[in-house]
Coordinates of C-alpha atoms in Angstrom, one line a residue:
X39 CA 17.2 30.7 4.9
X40 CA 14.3 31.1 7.4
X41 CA 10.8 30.9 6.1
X42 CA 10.6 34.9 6.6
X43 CA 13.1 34.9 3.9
X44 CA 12.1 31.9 1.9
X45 CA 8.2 33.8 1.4
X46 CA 10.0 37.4 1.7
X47 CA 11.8 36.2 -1.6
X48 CA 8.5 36.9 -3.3
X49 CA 7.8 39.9 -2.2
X50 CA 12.1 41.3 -3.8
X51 CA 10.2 39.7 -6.7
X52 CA 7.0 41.8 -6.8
X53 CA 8.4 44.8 -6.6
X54 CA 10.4 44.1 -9.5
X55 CA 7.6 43.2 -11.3
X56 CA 6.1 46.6 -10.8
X57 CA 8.7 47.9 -13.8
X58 CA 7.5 45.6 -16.0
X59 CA 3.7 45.7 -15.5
X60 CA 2.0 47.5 -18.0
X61 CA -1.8 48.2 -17.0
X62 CA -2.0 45.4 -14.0
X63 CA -0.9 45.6 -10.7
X64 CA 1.2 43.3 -9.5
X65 CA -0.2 40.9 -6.8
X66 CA 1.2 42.1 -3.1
X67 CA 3.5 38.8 -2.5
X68 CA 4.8 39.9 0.8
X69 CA 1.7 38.6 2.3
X70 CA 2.2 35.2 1.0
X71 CA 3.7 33.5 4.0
X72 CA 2.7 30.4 5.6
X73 CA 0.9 29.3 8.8
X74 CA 2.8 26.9 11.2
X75 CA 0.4 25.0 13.2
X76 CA 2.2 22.9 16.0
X77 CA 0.5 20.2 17.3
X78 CA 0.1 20.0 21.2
X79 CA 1.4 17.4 22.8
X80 CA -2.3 16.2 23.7
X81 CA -3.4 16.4 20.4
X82 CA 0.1 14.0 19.5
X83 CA -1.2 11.4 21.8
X84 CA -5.3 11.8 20.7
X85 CA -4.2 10.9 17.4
X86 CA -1.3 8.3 18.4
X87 CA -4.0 6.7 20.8
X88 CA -6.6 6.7 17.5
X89 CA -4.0 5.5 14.9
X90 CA -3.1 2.0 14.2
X91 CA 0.5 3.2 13.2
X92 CA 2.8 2.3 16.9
X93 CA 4.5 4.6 18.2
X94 CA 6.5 5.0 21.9
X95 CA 7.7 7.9 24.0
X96 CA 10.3 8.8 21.9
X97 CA 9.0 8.3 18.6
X98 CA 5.6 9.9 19.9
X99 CA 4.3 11.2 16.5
X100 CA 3.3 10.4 13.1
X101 CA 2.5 11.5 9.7
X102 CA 0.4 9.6 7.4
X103 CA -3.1 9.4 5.6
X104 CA -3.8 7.8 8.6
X105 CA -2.6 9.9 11.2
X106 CA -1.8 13.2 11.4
X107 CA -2.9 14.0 7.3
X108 CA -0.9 16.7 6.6
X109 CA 2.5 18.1 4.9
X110 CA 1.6 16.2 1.5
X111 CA 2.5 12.9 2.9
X112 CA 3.4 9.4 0.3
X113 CA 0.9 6.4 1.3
X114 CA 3.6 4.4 0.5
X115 CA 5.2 5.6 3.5
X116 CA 5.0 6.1 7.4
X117 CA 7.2 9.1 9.2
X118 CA 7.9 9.3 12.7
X119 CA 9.3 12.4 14.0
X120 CA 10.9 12.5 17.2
X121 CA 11.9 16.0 19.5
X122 CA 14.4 16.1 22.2
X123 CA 16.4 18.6 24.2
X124 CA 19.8 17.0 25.6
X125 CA 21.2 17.3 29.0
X126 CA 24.6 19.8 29.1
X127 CA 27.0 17.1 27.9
X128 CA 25.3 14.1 27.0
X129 CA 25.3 12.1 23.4
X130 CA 22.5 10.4 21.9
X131 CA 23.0 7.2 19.5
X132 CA 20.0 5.0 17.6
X133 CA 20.5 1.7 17.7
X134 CA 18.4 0.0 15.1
X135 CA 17.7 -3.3 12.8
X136 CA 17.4 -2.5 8.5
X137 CA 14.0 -2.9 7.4
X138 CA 12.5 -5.3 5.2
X139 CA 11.2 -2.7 2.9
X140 CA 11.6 -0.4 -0.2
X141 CA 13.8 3.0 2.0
X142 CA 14.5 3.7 4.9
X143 CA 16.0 7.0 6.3
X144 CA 16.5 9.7 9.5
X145 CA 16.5 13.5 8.8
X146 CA 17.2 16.4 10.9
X147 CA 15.5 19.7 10.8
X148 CA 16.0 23.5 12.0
X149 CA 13.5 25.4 13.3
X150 CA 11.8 25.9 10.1
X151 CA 11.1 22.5 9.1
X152 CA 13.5 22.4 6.7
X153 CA 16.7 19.6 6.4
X154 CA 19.6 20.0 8.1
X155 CA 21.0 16.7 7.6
X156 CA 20.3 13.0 6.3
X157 CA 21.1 9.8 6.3
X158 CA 19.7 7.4 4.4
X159 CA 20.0 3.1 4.1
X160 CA 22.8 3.4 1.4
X161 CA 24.7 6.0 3.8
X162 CA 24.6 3.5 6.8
X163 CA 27.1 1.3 7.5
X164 CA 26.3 -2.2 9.3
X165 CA 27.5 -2.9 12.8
X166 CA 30.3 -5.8 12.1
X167 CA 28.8 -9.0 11.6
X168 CA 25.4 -7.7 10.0
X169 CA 24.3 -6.4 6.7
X170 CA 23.2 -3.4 4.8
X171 CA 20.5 -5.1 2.8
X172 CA 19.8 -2.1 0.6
X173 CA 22.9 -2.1 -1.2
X174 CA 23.1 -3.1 -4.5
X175 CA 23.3 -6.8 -4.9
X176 CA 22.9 -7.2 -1.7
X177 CA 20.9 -10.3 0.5
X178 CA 17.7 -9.2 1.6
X179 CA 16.7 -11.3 4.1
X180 CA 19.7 -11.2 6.3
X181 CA 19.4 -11.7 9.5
X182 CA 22.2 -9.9 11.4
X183 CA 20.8 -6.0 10.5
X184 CA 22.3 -3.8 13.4
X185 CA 23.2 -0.3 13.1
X186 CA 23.9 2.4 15.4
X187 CA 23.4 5.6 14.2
X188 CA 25.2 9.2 15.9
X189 CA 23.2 12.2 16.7
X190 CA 25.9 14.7 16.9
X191 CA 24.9 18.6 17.5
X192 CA 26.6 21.4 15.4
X193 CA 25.4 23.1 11.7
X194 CA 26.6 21.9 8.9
X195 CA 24.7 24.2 6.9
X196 CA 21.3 23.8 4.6
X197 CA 21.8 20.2 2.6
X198 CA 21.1 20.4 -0.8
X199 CA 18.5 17.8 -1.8
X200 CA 21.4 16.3 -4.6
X201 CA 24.2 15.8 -1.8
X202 CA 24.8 12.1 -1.4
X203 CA 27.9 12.7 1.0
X204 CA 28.8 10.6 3.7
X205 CA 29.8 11.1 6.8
X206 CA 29.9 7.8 8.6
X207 CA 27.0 6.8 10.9
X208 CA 27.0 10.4 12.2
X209 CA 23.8 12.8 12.0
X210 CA 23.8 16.9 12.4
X211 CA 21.4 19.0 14.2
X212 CA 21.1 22.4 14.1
X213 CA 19.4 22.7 17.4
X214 CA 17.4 25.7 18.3
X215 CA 17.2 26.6 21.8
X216 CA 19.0 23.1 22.4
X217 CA 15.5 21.3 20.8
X218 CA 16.4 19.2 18.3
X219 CA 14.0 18.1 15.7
X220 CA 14.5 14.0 14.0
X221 CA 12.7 12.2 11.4
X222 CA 12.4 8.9 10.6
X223 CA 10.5 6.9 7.5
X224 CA 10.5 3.7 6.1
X225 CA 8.2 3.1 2.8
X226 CA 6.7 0.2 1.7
X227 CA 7.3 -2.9 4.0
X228 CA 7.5 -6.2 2.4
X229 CA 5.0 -8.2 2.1
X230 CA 3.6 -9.8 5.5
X231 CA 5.9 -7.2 7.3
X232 CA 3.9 -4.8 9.6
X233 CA 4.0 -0.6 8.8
X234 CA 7.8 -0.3 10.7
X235 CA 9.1 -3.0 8.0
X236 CA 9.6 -6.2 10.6
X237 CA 11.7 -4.7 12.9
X238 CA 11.3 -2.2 15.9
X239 CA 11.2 1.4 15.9
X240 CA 15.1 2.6 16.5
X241 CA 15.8 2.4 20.3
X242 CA 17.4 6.0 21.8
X243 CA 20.4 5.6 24.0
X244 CA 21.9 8.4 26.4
X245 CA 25.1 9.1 27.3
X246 CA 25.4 11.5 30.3
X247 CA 28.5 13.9 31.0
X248 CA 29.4 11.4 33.8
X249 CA 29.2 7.9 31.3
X250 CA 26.3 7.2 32.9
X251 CA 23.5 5.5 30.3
X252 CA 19.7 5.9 30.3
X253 CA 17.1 4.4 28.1
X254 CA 13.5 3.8 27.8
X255 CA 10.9 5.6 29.9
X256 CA 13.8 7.2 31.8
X257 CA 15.2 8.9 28.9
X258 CA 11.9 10.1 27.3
X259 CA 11.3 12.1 30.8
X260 CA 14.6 13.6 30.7
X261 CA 14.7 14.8 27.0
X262 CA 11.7 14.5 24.8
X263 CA 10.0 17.4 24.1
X264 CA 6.5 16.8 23.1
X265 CA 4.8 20.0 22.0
X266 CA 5.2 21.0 18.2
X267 CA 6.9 17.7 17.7
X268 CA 4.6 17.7 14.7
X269 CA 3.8 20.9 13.1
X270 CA 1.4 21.8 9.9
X271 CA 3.1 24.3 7.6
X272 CA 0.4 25.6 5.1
X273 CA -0.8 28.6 3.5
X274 CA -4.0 30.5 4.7
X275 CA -6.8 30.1 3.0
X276 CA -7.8 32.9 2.4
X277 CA -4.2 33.8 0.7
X278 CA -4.8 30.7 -1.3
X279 CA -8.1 31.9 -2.5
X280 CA -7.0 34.9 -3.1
X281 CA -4.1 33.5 -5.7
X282 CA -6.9 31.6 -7.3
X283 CA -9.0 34.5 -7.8
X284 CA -5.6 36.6 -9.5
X285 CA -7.1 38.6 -12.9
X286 CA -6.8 38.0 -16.3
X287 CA -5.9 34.2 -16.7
X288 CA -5.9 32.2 -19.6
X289 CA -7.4 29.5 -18.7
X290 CA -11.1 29.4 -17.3
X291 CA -10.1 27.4 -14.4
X292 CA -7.5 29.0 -13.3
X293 CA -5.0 27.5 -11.9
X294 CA -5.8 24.2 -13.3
X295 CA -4.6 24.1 -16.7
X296 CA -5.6 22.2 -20.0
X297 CA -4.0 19.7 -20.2
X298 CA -2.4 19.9 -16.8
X299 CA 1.3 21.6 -17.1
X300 CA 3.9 19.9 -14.6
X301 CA 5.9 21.9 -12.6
X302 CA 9.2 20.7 -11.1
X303 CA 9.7 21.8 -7.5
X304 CA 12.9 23.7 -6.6
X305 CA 12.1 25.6 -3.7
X306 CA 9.3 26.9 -1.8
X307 CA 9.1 30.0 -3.0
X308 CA 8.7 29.5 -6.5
X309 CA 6.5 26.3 -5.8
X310 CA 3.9 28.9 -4.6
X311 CA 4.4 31.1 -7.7
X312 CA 3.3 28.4 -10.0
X313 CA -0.4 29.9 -9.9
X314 CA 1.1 33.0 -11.5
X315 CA 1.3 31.0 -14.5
X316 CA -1.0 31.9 -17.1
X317 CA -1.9 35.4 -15.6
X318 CA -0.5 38.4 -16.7
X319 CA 1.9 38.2 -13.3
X320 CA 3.4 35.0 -14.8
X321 CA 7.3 36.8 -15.9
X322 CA 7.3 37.5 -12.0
X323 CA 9.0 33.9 -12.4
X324 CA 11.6 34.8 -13.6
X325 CA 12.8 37.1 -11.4
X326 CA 12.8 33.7 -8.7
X327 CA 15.5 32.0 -7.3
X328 CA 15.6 28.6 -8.6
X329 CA 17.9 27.1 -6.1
X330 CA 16.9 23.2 -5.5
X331 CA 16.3 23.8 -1.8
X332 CA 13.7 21.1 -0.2
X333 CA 10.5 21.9 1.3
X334 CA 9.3 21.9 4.5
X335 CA 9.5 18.4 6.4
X336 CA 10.8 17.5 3.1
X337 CA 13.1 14.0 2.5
X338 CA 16.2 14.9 1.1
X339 CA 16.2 11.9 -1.2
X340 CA 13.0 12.5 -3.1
X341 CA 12.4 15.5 -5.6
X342 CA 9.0 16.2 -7.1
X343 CA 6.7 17.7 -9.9
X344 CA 3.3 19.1 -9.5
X345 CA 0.3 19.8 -11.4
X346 CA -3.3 21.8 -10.9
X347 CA -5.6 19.5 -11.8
X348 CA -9.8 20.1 -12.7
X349 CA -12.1 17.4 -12.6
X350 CA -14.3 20.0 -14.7
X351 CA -11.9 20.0 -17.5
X352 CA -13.3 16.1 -17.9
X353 CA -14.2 13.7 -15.2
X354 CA -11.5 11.5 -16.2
X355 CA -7.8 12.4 -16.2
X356 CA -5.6 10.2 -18.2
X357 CA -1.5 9.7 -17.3
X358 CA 0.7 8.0 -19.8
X359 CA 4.3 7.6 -20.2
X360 CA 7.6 4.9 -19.6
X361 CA 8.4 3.9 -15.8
X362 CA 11.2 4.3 -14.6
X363 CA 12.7 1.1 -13.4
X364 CA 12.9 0.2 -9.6
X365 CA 13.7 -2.4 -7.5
X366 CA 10.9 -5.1 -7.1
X367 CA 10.3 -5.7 -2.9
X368 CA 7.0 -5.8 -1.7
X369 CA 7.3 -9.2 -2.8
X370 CA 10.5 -10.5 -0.6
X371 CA 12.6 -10.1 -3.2
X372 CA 15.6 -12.0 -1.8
X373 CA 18.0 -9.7 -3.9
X374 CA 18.5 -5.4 -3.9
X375 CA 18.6 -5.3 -7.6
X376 CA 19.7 -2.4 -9.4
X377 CA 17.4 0.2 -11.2
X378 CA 16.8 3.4 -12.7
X379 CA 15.0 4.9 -9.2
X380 CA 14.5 3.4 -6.1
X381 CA 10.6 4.5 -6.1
X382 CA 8.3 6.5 -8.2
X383 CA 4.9 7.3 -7.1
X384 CA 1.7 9.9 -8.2
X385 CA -0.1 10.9 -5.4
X386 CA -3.8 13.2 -5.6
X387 CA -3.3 16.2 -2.9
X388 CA -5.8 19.2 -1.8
X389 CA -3.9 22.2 -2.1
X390 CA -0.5 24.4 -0.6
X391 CA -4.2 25.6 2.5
X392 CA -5.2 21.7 2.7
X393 CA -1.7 19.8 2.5
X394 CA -3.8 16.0 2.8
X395 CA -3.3 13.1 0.2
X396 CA -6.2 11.3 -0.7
X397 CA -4.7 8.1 -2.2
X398 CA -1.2 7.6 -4.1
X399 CA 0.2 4.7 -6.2
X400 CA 4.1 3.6 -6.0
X401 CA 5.9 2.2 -9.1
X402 CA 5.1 -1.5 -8.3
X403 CA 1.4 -0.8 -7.9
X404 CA 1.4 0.0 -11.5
X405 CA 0.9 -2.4 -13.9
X406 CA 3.3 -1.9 -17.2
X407 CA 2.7 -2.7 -20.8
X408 CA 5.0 -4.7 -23.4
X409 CA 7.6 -1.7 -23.8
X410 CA 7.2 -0.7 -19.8
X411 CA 4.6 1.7 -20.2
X412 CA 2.2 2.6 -18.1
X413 CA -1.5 4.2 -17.9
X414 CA -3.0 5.8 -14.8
X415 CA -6.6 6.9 -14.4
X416 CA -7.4 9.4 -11.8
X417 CA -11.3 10.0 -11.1
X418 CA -13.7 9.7 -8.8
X419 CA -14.9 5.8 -7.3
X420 CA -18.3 7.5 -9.3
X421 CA -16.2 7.8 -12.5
X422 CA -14.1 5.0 -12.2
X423 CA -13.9 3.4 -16.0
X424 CA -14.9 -0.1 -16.0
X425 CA -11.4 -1.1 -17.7
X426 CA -9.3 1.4 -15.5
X427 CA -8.3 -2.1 -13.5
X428 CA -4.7 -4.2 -13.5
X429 CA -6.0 -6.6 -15.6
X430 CA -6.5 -4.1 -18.2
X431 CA -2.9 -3.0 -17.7
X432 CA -4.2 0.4 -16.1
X433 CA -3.5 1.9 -12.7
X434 CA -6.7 4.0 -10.8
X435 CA -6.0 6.5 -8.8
X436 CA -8.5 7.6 -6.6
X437 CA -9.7 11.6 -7.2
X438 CA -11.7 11.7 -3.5
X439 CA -14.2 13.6 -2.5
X440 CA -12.5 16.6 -0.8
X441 CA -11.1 18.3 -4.0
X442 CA -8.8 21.1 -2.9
X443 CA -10.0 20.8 0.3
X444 CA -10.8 24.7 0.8
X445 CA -13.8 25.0 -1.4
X446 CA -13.5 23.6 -4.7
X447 CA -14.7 19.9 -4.8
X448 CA -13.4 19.0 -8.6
X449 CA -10.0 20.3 -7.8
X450 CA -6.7 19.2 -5.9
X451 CA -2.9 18.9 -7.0
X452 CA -1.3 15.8 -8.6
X453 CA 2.7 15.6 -7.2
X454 CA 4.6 12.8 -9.4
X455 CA 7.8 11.8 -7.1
X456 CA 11.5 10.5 -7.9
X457 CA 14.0 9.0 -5.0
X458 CA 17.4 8.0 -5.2
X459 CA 18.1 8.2 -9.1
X460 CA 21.3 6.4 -10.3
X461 CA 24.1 7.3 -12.0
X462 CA 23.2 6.6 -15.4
X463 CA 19.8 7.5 -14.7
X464 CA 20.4 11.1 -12.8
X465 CA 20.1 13.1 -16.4
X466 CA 16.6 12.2 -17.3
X467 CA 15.4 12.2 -13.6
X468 CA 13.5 15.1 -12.0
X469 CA 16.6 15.9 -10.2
X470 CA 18.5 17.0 -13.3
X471 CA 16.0 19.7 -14.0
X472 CA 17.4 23.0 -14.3
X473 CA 14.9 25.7 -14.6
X474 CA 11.1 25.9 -14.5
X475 CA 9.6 24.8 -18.0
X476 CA 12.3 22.0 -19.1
X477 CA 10.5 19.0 -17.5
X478 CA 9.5 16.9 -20.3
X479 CA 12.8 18.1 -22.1
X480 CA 15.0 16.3 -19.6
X481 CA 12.5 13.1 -18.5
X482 CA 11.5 12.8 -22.3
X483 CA 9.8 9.4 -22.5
X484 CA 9.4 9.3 -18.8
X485 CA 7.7 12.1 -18.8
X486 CA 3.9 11.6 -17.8
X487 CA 1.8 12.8 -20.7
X488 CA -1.6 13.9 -19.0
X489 CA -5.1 14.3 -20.7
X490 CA -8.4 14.7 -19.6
X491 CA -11.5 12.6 -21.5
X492 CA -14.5 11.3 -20.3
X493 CA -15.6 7.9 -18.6
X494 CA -17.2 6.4 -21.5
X495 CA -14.5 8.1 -24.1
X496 CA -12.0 5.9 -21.7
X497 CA -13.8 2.7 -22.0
X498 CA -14.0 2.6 -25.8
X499 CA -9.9 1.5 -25.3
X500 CA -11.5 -1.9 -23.8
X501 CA -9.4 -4.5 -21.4
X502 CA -5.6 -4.6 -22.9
X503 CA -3.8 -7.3 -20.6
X504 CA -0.1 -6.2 -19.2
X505 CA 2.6 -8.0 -20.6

């Protein structure tokens, strides 16, 4: 589905909401589509030249809090996109080491800038002789780590964000005009690892028609295609304004509510049409598609929830629930152990105009009482409780100063993340979700409860150690 037909989606929806209007007029969704900003191929090398995060010709852009901000991007994680046009004939192949981190993975995407196809570190098999150190069980600090990985052109189709198929070390393209479009992240290196996890950025190899192999600079002047490898998908802001400003909501700040209401993310589409609710346009809802598709520049192995949030509501906004359990690595873990998740993380974003994080926190980076709950604080540095510290067994999360980034300086959106749920943890995860509203049904315990209070109402709790 293209993004015409992804944002046109809303507009099959409007008019239906027309017959069930009574006195309001329905908001005209058909203009609700999103800007796609791609970024020149100086403006790549500016910020690759600025940023501390390497890169090389073929892995020539980034996206990160400190890099190219944009796309609602983890800080527990660095993405490297890649954009190449192959020769009449020719294969490409990665040849890369595991990291010595959390994830790893490679995605493909169309046109669009949304997935095509993935692979991620359970999906790819070892070269013989090495490891996959992300397995289960498995060593972590292996030291044979080779894989190769296929790039092979042809559609298979959108991939839903559930499918955990394999198809050996092969990745799918859907190329458009022969430009193909490949993603590559790795989150949270182990300790005294650099950003790229202790190992080098995948190396591109080139088969030509005639067997002949190129690499290195040779190859990036044959194939890479440096403008719009990175592109900014957002809404104007004037639409967003506009969607702020829609008539007759119930709450006064509109469209943060009191307390905040999570929404799980299925698609695009109905992501943006969670400002309808409380309005009088809110039953437009349910005349969406509720498909799990991801978004754009999406990972295929996370799914999300979101929430408008209101530093007016109460400087100080209070999360509380069980964590999920994840493996343990920042610390060189020498073992893959099992868990619920791979990673959880809460992450403070502007808005669906201004896609930047200002900070995030990932499961270990949270510290856990007696029966594995935990507490999160999100404020200001300003309103930052004196007991909103580990040693008090709570996690701060930094509000920033930016807001929503288009205006409103208490605002922004709060996006709680799950990756790679197992088996017997799938039904309470944010992947089992089924239809907008029955997020704290299926998570139940793990579901963040969120409240808003002030800084000195917060400290009254006093310094409670972590088990």
């Amino acid at each position: 589905m293209t993004v015409r037909n992804i944002f046109g989606a809303m507009a099959i929806g409007a008019t239906l909401m027309v017959s069930i209007a009574s006195n309001a007029q329905p908001p005209d969704l058909s203009t609700w589509r999103p800007q796609v900003a791609p970024m020149s191929a100086e403006q790549i090398a500016h910020m690759s030249a600025q940023s501390s995060i390497p890169t090389n010709c073929f892995w020539g852009g980034t996206v990160s809090a400190n890099s190219f901000n944009i796309l609602f991007p983890d800080t527990g994680a660095t993405y490297w996109a890649a954009q190449y046009k192959l020769p009449p004939g020719a294969k490409l192949y990665l040849q890369g080491e595991f990291t010595h981190g959390r994830h790893m993975s490679f995605t493909t995407y169309n046109a669009e800038g949304l997935p095509v196809d993935r692979l991620n570190d359970l999906m790819i098999a070892p070269e013989p002789g090495s490891v996959n150190p992300f397995l289960p069980g498995a060593q972590r600090d292996g030291k044979q780590r080779a894989y190769r990985i296929d790039l092979a052109e042809g559609s298979m189709g959108q991939v839903n964000v559930a499918d955990g198929r394999s198809h050996g070390n092969r990745l799918f393209a859907n190329a458009s005009n022969g430009v193909q479009q490949l993603w590559y992240r790795v989150y949270v290196p182990d300790h005294g690892q650099d950003i790229k996890g202790g190992v080098p950025l995948p190396e591109p190899v080139m088969m030509l028609a005639d067997g002949q192999t190129v690499t290195g600079a040779t190859l990036c002047k044959q194939i890479i295609v440096p403008e719009g490898e990175i592109r900014d998908v957002h809404l104007p802001v004037d639409t967003v304004h506009q969607m702020f400003a829609l008539t007759g909501p119930s709450a006064p700040l509109h469209p943060a509510q009191n307390p905040p209401l999570w929404s799980a993310f299925f698609n695009p589409a109905l992501s943006v049409t969670n400002v309808l609710i409380g309005t009088p346009y809110e039953a437009l809802r349910a005349k969406m598609d509720t498909t799990r598709r991801n978004g754009f520049y999406g990972t295929l192995d996370n799914t999300y929830m979101s929430a408008y949030i209101d530093q007016r509501y109460g400087a100080i906004l209070v999360m509380h629930a069980k964590a999920p359990t994840t493996p343990h690595t920042y610390g060189n873990e020498k073992v893959m152990k099992p868990a619920q998740l791979r990673y959880w993380s809460v992450c403070k974003n502007h808005s669906l105009a201004d896609t930047a994080v200002d900070d995030c926190l990932y499961d270990e980076q949270v510290p856990l009482d007696s029966h594995g709950d935990y507490t999160i604080v999100v404020s200001t540095a300003a309103q930052r409780p004196a007991n909103a510290r580990a040693e008090c067994g709570v996690a701060w999360l930094d509000w920033g100063s930016a807001g929503d980034g288009i205006g409103n300086s208490a605002g922004g959106i709060l996006i709680y993340r799950h990756m790679m749920p197992s088996r017997e943890f799938y039904p309470q995860s944010l992947f089992a979700t089924k239809k907008p509203g029955d997020e704290a049904a299926v998570l139940g315990e793990y579901f963040p409860q969120s409240t808003y209070t002030d800084r000195a109402t917060f400290e009254q709790r006093g310094c409670v150690k972590p088990k």
